[in-house]
Coordinates of C-alpha atoms in Angstrom, one line a residue:
X1 CA 65.1 63.3 91.2
X2 CA 63.3 65.6 93.6
X3 CA 60.1 67.3 92.6
X4 CA 60.9 71.1 92.5
X5 CA 57.3 72.0 93.4
X6 CA 57.5 69.8 96.5
X7 CA 60.9 71.2 97.5
X8 CA 59.5 74.8 97.3
X9 CA 57.1 74.0 100.2
X10 CA 59.7 72.4 102.5
X11 CA 61.3 75.0 104.7
X12 CA 65.0 74.8 105.3
X13 CA 65.8 73.3 108.7
X14 CA 69.4 72.7 109.8
X15 CA 70.1 69.1 110.8
X16 CA 69.0 68.5 114.4
X17 CA 72.1 68.2 116.4
X18 CA 72.8 68.9 120.0
X19 CA 76.4 70.0 119.3
X20 CA 77.6 71.5 116.1
X21 CA 81.3 71.7 115.2
X22 CA 83.6 73.9 113.1
X23 CA 87.1 73.5 111.9
X24 CA 90.0 76.1 112.1
X25 CA 92.5 75.3 109.3
X26 CA 96.0 76.4 108.6
X27 CA 96.8 75.3 105.1
X28 CA 100.2 75.2 103.3
X29 CA 102.2 77.1 105.9
X30 CA 105.8 76.9 104.6
X31 CA 108.8 78.0 106.7
X32 CA 112.4 77.1 107.3
X33 CA 112.9 74.7 110.2
X34 CA 116.0 73.1 111.7
X35 CA 115.0 69.5 111.2
X36 CA 116.6 66.3 110.2
X37 CA 118.5 63.3 111.5
X38 CA 121.4 63.3 109.1
X39 CA 124.6 65.2 109.6
X40 CA 124.1 67.3 106.5
X41 CA 120.7 68.4 107.8
X42 CA 122.0 69.6 111.2
X43 CA 123.9 72.6 110.0
X44 CA 121.1 74.2 107.9
X45 CA 117.4 74.8 107.8
X46 CA 114.9 73.0 105.5
X47 CA 111.7 74.1 103.9
X48 CA 108.8 72.4 105.8
X49 CA 105.1 72.6 104.9
X50 CA 102.5 72.3 107.7
X51 CA 98.8 71.8 107.4
X52 CA 96.6 71.8 110.5
X53 CA 92.9 71.3 111.1
X54 CA 91.3 71.8 114.5
X55 CA 87.8 70.9 115.4
X56 CA 85.9 72.8 118.1
X57 CA 82.3 73.0 119.2
X58 CA 80.3 75.7 117.6
X59 CA 79.0 78.3 120.2
X60 CA 75.5 77.4 121.3
X61 CA 74.3 81.0 121.1
X62 CA 73.6 83.6 118.4
X63 CA 76.8 84.9 116.9
X64 CA 77.6 88.6 117.4
X65 CA 80.5 88.8 115.0
X66 CA 83.1 89.2 117.7
X67 CA 86.5 87.6 117.8
X68 CA 85.9 86.8 121.5
X69 CA 83.3 84.2 120.5
X70 CA 85.8 82.0 118.6
X71 CA 89.3 80.6 118.9
X72 CA 91.7 82.9 117.0
X73 CA 94.2 81.0 114.7
X74 CA 96.9 83.4 116.0
X75 CA 97.7 81.0 118.8
X76 CA 98.4 78.3 116.3
X77 CA 100.6 80.4 114.0
X78 CA 102.5 81.9 117.0
X79 CA 103.1 78.5 118.5
X80 CA 104.4 77.0 115.2
X81 CA 106.8 80.0 114.8
X82 CA 108.0 79.4 118.4
X83 CA 108.7 75.7 117.4
X84 CA 110.5 76.9 114.3
X85 CA 112.7 79.2 116.4
X86 CA 113.4 76.5 119.0
X87 CA 115.9 73.7 119.2
X88 CA 116.8 71.4 116.3
X89 CA 114.3 68.6 115.8
X90 CA 115.4 65.3 114.3
X91 CA 112.1 63.8 113.1
X92 CA 109.0 65.2 111.3
X93 CA 107.1 62.9 113.7
X94 CA 108.4 64.9 116.7
X95 CA 107.5 68.2 115.1
X96 CA 104.0 66.9 114.3
X97 CA 103.6 65.7 117.9
X98 CA 104.6 69.0 119.3
X99 CA 102.2 70.8 117.0
X100 CA 99.4 68.4 118.2
X101 CA 100.3 69.3 121.8
X102 CA 100.0 73.0 120.9
X103 CA 96.6 72.3 119.4
X104 CA 95.3 70.5 122.5
X105 CA 96.7 73.2 124.8
X106 CA 93.3 74.9 124.1
X107 CA 90.7 72.9 126.1
X108 CA 88.0 73.7 123.4
X109 CA 89.8 71.6 120.7
X110 CA 88.2 68.2 120.4
X111 CA 90.1 66.9 117.4
X112 CA 93.3 67.9 115.5
X113 CA 95.0 66.7 112.4
X114 CA 98.5 67.7 111.6
X115 CA 100.5 67.2 108.4
X116 CA 104.3 67.9 108.3
X117 CA 106.3 67.6 105.1
X118 CA 109.9 68.2 104.3
X119 CA 109.7 69.7 100.8
X120 CA 113.3 69.3 99.4
X121 CA 114.2 65.8 100.3
X122 CA 112.9 64.0 97.2
X123 CA 113.1 66.2 94.1
X124 CA 110.6 64.1 92.3
X125 CA 107.9 64.7 94.9
X126 CA 106.0 67.6 96.4
X127 CA 107.1 66.6 99.9
X128 CA 107.7 63.7 102.2
X129 CA 106.3 63.6 105.7
X130 CA 103.6 62.4 108.1
X131 CA 100.0 63.0 109.1
X132 CA 98.9 62.6 112.7
X133 CA 95.3 62.8 113.9
X134 CA 94.1 62.7 117.5
X135 CA 90.8 63.2 119.3
X136 CA 90.4 64.4 122.9
X137 CA 88.6 61.7 125.0
X138 CA 85.0 62.8 125.5
X139 CA 84.7 64.9 128.7
X140 CA 88.5 65.3 129.1
X141 CA 90.0 68.6 129.8
X142 CA 93.4 69.9 128.8
X143 CA 96.1 69.4 131.4
X144 CA 97.5 72.6 133.0

């Protein structure tokens, strides 16, 4: 156990790191998607839950509390809604991969984790689906 008197003399110093990171998260986004491989799934929508976490470098300057300094999560929500409104997708893996492509369309994103679950397939469960995680190779840029 640390000595409280000793700790009172130690000034707070953030961990020494050349690059700091932060995550943007979208948690428990639920919407109706045209998804599924079976015939009975192709003529209706299904509830799908999506969770996304994006990692980006923290700006290496003092923050001025401006949206221009950070990546707005609006691009993520708008992109997922566009996928929702697009063509029928057979597999949750395909939808997850398309969401990952959306995440990495921003060159600042260094890592992304996507979870896609169909919520009404197995009544005894909260959902069935996949989790995909990717990292951008160090020094790589997003393709145009």
